[in-house]
Amino acid sequence: GENVEQHPSTLSVQEGDSAVIKCTYSDSASNYFPWYKQELGKRPQLIIDIRSNVGEKKDQRIAVTLNKTAKHFSLHITETQPEDSAVYFCAASTTPNYGGSQGNLIFGKGTKLSVKP
Amino acid sequence: DAGITQSPRHKVTETGTPVTLRCHQTENHRYMYWYRQDPGHGLRLIHYSYGVKDTDKGEVSDGYSVSRSKTEDFLLTLESATSSQTSVYFCAIRQGATEAFFGQGTRLTVV
């Protein structure tokens, strides 16, 4: 089955700096890669996602890049702010097909990002 | 809230007792999942469902069972709770190869 590795487990940056979180996946059939942000005591919520037919996607200060050949993808946060402090999870899945893979979302272990004012 | 609710939100139970957690959705999504979240382990898949009465095991299914008799409800049962099952449990729903929406979570403590 799919295995997702995420690094680093903790990341501390100064406000205004950039933060990068990296993930690798094992299943070459995976084609959907979301990133979730979880604030303390809250549920995980999607912040950005990318599909395997795209190499990069941006949304304001957040971007995700995907390297299918190397089977890794990364989250980039620019101009970090204290409210970016949270735990970030990457995940990977295939497309569900009714005769085989159910396309389950498998998560990395998370990165705790701290942004110091 | 994407129309997904979990109950109860908090529960304390004794070792050896049965416990059932409920996940309810109003979105008519096909896929439903139970994850557990523990420090240092992220979100680990316990069981999932791909339709009414269609369920299967995830990464950490030992000691858990599930049932889905209606599209909107997915139940997670701990037949005989153990201290190692103390965790935060999240239900999630998905229509296909798209975003998963999570419930608010259930904090379960087994004493």
XYZ file of C-alpha atoms in Angstrom:
228
model
C 0.000 0.000 0.000
C 0.878 3.685 -0.125
C 3.419 5.097 2.336
C 3.974 8.825 2.818
C 7.052 10.244 4.517
C 7.047 13.875 5.688
C 9.955 16.085 6.809
C 10.768 17.902 8.965
C 8.634 16.965 11.954
C 9.112 20.429 13.464
C 9.997 23.721 11.808
C 10.571 27.094 13.427
C 10.883 30.272 11.347
C 10.880 34.011 11.909
C 7.873 35.988 10.773
C 8.335 36.994 7.151
C 10.631 34.076 6.297
C 9.680 31.211 4.007
C 8.856 27.674 5.150
C 9.208 24.479 3.116
C 7.796 21.068 4.025
C 8.651 18.010 1.949
C 6.882 14.695 1.397
C 7.684 11.531 -0.527
C 5.263 8.810 -1.555
C 5.763 5.205 -2.581
C 2.859 4.322 -4.901
C 3.554 5.515 -8.449
C -0.195 5.253 -9.157
C -0.966 8.062 -6.674
C -2.321 11.081 -8.510
C -3.868 13.382 -5.908
C -1.799 15.219 -3.290
C -3.548 17.480 -0.756
C -2.112 19.503 2.101
C -4.036 20.016 5.332
C -3.562 22.520 8.119
C -4.604 21.658 11.650
C -4.746 24.298 14.346
C -4.619 23.244 17.967
C -7.799 21.455 19.000
C -9.370 21.792 15.555
C -10.042 19.469 12.652
C -7.654 19.232 9.653
C -8.672 21.523 6.811
C -7.519 21.558 3.203
C -5.290 24.462 2.251
C -4.143 23.417 -1.227
C -4.025 20.318 -3.411
C -2.378 19.250 -6.654
C -3.016 16.532 -9.190
C -0.396 14.544 -11.046
C -0.965 16.302 -14.375
C 0.259 19.586 -12.855
C 3.770 20.435 -11.662
C 3.028 23.474 -9.538
C 0.072 25.286 -8.055
C -0.099 28.588 -6.186
C -2.659 30.265 -3.977
C -1.499 33.598 -2.615
C 1.356 32.857 -0.170
C 1.064 29.082 -0.530
C 2.435 26.915 -3.326
C 2.819 23.211 -3.894
C 5.257 21.549 -6.289
C 5.173 17.967 -7.519
C 7.951 15.841 -9.003
C 6.346 12.646 -10.265
C 9.618 11.089 -11.365
C 11.144 11.427 -7.923
C 7.793 10.817 -6.187
C 8.008 13.834 -3.976
C 5.990 16.985 -3.413
C 6.533 20.072 -1.310
C 4.596 22.856 0.380
C 6.031 26.358 0.249
C 4.742 29.161 2.454
C 6.165 32.625 1.795
C 6.054 35.685 4.042
C 5.048 33.586 7.022
C 2.791 35.082 9.672
C 2.108 34.004 13.274
C -1.306 32.692 12.208
C 0.476 30.183 9.950
C 1.590 28.374 13.125
C -0.095 24.955 13.044
C 0.506 21.314 12.151
C 0.606 20.630 8.420
C -0.112 17.231 6.886
C 0.585 16.018 3.375
C -1.351 13.116 1.892
C -1.504 11.007 -1.247
C -4.158 8.930 -2.943
C -4.998 7.184 -6.186
C -8.283 7.603 -8.011
C -10.929 5.239 -6.657
C -11.909 2.639 -9.202
C -14.678 0.331 -8.383
C -12.881 -2.819 -9.415
C -9.738 -2.240 -7.404
C -8.134 0.656 -5.549
C -10.426 2.574 -3.231
C -8.199 5.606 -3.450
C -7.744 6.023 0.284
C -6.005 9.152 1.548
C -2.784 8.185 3.316
C -1.197 10.899 5.439
C 2.316 11.828 6.461
C 3.055 12.195 10.157
C 2.799 15.960 10.148
C 5.029 19.017 10.558
C 4.574 21.403 13.454
C 5.312 24.882 12.124
C 6.034 27.681 14.583
C 6.284 31.253 13.307
C 7.988 33.581 15.752
C 6.919 37.244 15.732
C -18.831 22.215 8.405
C -19.367 20.278 5.142
C -22.312 18.483 6.736
C -20.367 16.040 8.865
C -20.821 15.566 12.587
C -19.300 13.169 15.093
C -20.745 12.011 18.386
C -19.858 11.986 21.144
C -17.221 14.728 21.154
C -15.616 13.477 24.351
C -15.823 10.138 26.123
C -14.106 8.494 29.052
C -14.569 4.764 29.359
C -13.139 1.876 31.311
C -10.857 -0.804 29.955
C -12.799 -3.766 28.612
C -16.031 -1.916 27.872
C -17.490 -1.591 24.368
C -17.580 1.855 22.784
C -19.298 3.087 19.625
C -18.500 6.345 17.869
C -20.856 7.770 15.301
C -20.189 9.741 12.148
C -23.128 11.355 10.368
C -23.073 13.159 7.017
C -25.682 15.074 5.085
C -23.685 15.342 1.833
C -24.507 11.921 0.361
C -20.771 11.295 -0.161
C -19.872 7.757 -1.116
C -16.651 7.386 0.848
C -16.358 7.577 4.621
C -13.272 7.036 6.752
C -12.226 6.643 10.353
C -8.770 7.906 11.336
C -7.053 8.057 14.677
C -4.609 10.803 15.555
C -1.776 10.299 18.024
C 1.285 12.468 18.699
C 4.125 11.497 16.395
C 1.925 9.276 14.228
C -0.182 11.739 12.299
C -3.506 10.512 10.948
C -3.737 6.741 10.565
C -6.549 5.057 8.694
C -8.551 2.571 10.769
C -11.397 1.508 8.457
C -13.156 2.939 5.462
C -16.391 2.514 3.565
C -17.054 2.837 -0.143
C -20.791 2.332 0.013
C -23.631 0.993 2.118
C -22.471 -2.274 3.705
C -19.149 -1.979 1.843
C -16.294 -1.574 4.286
C -12.657 -2.567 4.515
C -9.664 -2.383 6.811
C -7.096 0.380 6.924
C -3.590 0.531 8.396
C -4.516 0.085 12.083
C -7.732 -1.931 12.168
C -6.976 -4.417 14.962
C -9.454 -4.034 17.826
C -11.935 -2.016 15.752
C -14.988 -2.849 13.701
C -17.272 -0.665 11.585
C -20.713 -0.708 10.098
C -22.518 1.346 7.479
C -26.177 0.459 7.125
C -27.146 3.835 5.650
C -25.281 6.242 3.373
C -25.262 8.920 6.042
C -23.970 6.954 9.035
C -20.636 5.245 9.656
C -20.134 3.658 13.070
C -16.811 2.740 14.660
C -16.912 0.163 17.462
C -14.240 -0.754 19.947
C -15.436 -4.168 21.107
C -13.331 -4.147 24.275
C -11.541 -0.850 24.818
C -7.871 -0.851 25.810
C -5.633 1.993 27.004
C -3.767 1.895 23.676
C -6.993 3.056 22.018
C -6.927 6.349 23.892
C -6.761 8.797 21.014
C -8.529 11.465 19.011
C -10.739 9.909 16.360
C -11.646 11.733 13.170
C -14.255 10.788 10.641
C -13.859 12.035 7.065
C -16.016 12.012 3.956
C -15.124 12.168 0.285
C -17.000 11.951 -2.971
C -14.120 10.572 -5.054
C -10.542 11.593 -5.788
C -11.191 14.959 -4.215
C -10.911 16.855 -0.963
C -11.725 14.994 2.230
C -13.800 16.839 4.834
C -13.226 16.014 8.471
C -15.571 15.946 11.404
C -14.785 17.804 14.626
C -13.137 14.786 16.197
C -13.899 12.617 19.233
C -11.493 12.568 22.143
C -11.626 9.083 23.686
C -9.906 8.253 26.951
C -9.726 4.645 28.142
C -8.897 4.355 31.854
